[in-house]
Coordinates of C-alpha atoms in Angstrom, one line a residue:
X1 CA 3.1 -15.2 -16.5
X2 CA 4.8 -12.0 -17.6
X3 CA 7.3 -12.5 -20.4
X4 CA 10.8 -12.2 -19.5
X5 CA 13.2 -11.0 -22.4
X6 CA 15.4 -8.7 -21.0
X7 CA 15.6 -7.5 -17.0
X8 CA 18.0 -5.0 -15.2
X9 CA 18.1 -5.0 -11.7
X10 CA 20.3 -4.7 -8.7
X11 CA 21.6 -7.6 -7.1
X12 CA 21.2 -9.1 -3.7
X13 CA 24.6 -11.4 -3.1
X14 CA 23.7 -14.3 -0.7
X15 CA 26.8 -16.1 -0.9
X16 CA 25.6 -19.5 0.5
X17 CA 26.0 -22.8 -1.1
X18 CA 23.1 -25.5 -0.8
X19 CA 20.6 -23.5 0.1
X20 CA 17.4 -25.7 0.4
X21 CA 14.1 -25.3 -0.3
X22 CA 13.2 -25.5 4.1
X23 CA 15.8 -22.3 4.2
X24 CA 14.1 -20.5 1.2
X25 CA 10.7 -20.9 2.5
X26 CA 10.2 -22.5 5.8
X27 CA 7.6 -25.6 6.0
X28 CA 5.3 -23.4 9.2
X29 CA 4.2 -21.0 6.0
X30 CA 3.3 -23.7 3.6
X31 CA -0.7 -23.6 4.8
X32 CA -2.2 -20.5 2.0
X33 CA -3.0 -22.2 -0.6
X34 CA -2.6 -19.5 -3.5
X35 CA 0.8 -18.5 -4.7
X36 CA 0.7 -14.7 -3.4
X37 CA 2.2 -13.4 0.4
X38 CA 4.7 -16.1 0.2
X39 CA 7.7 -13.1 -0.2
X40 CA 7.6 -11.8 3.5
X41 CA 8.9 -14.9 4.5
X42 CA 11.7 -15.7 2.2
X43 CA 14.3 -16.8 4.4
X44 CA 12.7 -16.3 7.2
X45 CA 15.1 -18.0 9.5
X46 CA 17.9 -16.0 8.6
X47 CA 16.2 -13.1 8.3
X48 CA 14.5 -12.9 11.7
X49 CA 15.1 -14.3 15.2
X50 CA 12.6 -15.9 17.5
X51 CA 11.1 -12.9 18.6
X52 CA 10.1 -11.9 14.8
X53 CA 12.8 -8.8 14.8
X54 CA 14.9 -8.4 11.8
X55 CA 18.6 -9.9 12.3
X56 CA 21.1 -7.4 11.4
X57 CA 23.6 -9.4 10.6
X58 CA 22.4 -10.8 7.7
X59 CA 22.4 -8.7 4.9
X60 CA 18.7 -9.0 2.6
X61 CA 17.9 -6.9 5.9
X62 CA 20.2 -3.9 4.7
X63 CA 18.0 -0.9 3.4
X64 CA 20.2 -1.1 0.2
X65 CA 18.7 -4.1 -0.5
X66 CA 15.2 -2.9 -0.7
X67 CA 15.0 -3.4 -4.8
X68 CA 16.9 -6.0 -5.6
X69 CA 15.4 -8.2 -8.3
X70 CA 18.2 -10.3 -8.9
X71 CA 19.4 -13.2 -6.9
X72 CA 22.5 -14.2 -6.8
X73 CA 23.9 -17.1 -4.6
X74 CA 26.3 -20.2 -4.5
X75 CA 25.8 -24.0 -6.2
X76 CA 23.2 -26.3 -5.5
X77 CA 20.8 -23.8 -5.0
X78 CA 17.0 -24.7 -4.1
X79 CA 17.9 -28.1 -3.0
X80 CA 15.3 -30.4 -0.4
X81 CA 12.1 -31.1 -1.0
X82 CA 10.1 -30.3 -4.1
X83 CA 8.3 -27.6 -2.6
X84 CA 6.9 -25.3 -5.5
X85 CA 6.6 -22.6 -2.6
X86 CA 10.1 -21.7 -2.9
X87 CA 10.0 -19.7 -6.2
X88 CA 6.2 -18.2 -4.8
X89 CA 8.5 -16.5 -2.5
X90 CA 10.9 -15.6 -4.2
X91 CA 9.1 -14.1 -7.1
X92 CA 6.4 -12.6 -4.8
X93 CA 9.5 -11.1 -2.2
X94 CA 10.6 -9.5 -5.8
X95 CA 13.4 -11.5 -7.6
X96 CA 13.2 -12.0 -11.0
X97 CA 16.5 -13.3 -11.8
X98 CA 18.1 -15.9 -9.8
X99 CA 21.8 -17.0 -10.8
X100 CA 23.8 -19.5 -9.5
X101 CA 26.3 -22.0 -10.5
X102 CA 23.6 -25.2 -10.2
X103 CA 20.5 -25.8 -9.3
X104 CA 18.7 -28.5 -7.9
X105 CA 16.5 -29.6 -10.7
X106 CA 13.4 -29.7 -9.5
X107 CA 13.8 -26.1 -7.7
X108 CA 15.4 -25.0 -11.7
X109 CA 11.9 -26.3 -13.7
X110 CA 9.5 -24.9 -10.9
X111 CA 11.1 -21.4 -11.7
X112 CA 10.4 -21.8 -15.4
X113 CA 6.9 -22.5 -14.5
X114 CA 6.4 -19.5 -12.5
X115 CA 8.3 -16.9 -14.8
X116 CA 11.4 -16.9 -12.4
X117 CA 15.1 -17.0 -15.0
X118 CA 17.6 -19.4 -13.5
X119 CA 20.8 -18.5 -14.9
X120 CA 23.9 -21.1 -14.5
X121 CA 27.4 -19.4 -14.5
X122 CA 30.5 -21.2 -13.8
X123 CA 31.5 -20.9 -10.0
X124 CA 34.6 -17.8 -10.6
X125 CA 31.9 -16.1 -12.7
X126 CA 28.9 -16.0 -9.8
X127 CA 32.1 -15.2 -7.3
X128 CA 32.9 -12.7 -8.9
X129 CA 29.6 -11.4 -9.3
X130 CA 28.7 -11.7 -5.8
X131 CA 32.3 -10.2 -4.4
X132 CA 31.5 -7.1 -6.8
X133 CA 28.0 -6.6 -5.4
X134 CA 29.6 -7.1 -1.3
X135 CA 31.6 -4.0 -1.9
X136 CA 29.3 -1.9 -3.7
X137 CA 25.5 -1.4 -5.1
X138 CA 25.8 -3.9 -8.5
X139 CA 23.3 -3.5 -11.1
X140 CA 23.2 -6.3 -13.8
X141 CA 21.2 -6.7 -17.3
X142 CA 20.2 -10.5 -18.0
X143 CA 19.4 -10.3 -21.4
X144 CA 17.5 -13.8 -22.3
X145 CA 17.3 -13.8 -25.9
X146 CA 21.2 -13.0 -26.3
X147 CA 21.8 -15.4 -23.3
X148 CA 24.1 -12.7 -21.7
X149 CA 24.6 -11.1 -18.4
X150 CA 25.9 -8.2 -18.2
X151 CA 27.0 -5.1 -15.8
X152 CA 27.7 -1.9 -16.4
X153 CA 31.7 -1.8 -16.2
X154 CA 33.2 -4.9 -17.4
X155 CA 31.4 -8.5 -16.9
X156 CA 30.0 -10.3 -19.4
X157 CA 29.3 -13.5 -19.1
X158 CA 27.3 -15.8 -21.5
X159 CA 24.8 -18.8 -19.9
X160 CA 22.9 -21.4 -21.8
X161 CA 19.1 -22.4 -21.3
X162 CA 17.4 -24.8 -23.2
X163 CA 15.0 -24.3 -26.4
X164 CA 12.2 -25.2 -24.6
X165 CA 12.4 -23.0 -21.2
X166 CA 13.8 -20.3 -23.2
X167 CA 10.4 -19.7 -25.4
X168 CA 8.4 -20.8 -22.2
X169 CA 10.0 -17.4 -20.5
X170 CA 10.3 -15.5 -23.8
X171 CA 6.5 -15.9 -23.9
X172 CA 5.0 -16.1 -20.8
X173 CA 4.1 -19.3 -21.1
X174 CA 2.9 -21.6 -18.2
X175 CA 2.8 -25.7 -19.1
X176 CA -1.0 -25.1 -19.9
X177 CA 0.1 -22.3 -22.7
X178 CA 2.5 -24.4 -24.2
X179 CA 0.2 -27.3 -24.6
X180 CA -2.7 -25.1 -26.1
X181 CA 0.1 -23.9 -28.5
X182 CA -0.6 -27.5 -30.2
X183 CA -4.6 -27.0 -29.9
X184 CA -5.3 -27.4 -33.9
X185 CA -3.1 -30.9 -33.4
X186 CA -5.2 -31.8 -30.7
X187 CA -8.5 -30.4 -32.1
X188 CA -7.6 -33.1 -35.0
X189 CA -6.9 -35.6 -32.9
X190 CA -9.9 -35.3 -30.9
X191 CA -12.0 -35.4 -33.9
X192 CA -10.5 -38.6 -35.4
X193 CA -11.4 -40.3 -32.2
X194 CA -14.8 -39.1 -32.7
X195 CA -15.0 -40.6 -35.9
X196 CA -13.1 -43.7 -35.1
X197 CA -15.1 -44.1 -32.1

């Protein structure tokens, strides 16, 4: 995974609530079985009709959109089922950053995992967010290591992440990584068991 420290990006507003893991990714695109071409069909319900032709009414179609890296929609966001193909798409699509005001938490650790940054915000801090970037193009800086996110007029708003998915981001680090981070603990162990044994 790519380290994440700090990211500036524009910001896509989907101001939704609940938005499960079925609506994120829908269950017909689950059969690849590596973690790329996932993106294309993020949201793929809303996104297109039957007929595979973009819906213009909802918004991630709009041009503007085109770069957005960061995410930003309403509470309980990545709820359902476990489905680890939700953040595929989303990081593959092009989202770094996703903030909302909760997360399911299942849907919050699989994002770690995959080098996505879930920020929490209170509820009139993402609104505000997301009303700013409806009425015009919003760029935002989420700086990690400060735990701040910032635009370029006048938010600021400060997010807490714990210890151990902070330096999991900071580094780059999968669950393997940080394992092999203890390897001359387990490198002794094993060779006490040898000995034992």
């Amino acid at each position: 995974m790519e380290p994440i420290r700090v990211h500036s990006g524009l910001v896509y507003p989907l101001n939704r609530s609940n938005v499960d893991t079925d609506q994120i990714i829908p269950k017909q695109f689950l059969k690849r079985i590596e973690r790329q071409g996932f993106g294309q069909f993020l949201f793929y319900n809303w996104r297109f009709d039957e007929e595979g032709e973009k819906r213009d009414i909802f918004t991630m179609n709009d041009e503007k959109y085109n770069d957005a890296s960061i995410l930003v929609a309403g509470d309980n966001f990545g709820c359902g089922s476990s489905r680890e193909h939700a953040p595929w798409a989303i990081l593959d699509y092009g989202f770094q950053v996703v903030i909302a005001p909760s997360f399911a938490d299942i849907f919050y650790n699989n994002c770690v995992k995959n080098g996505i940054l879930p920020v929490k915000l209170t509820e009139d801090e993402t609104q505000a967010i997301i009303k700013k970037a409806e009425q015009q193009m919003l760029n935002l800086t989420v700086d990690l290591e400060k735990q701040l996110v910032v635009d370029e007029e006048d938010f600021s708003f400060s997010f807490d992440i714990s210890d151990y998915h902070k330096q999991m981001l900071l580094n780059g680090w999968d669950e393997i990584a940080v394992t092999l981070t203890n390897e001359d603990k387990i490198t002794a162990y094993e060779e006490r068991q040898q000995i034992i044994g």
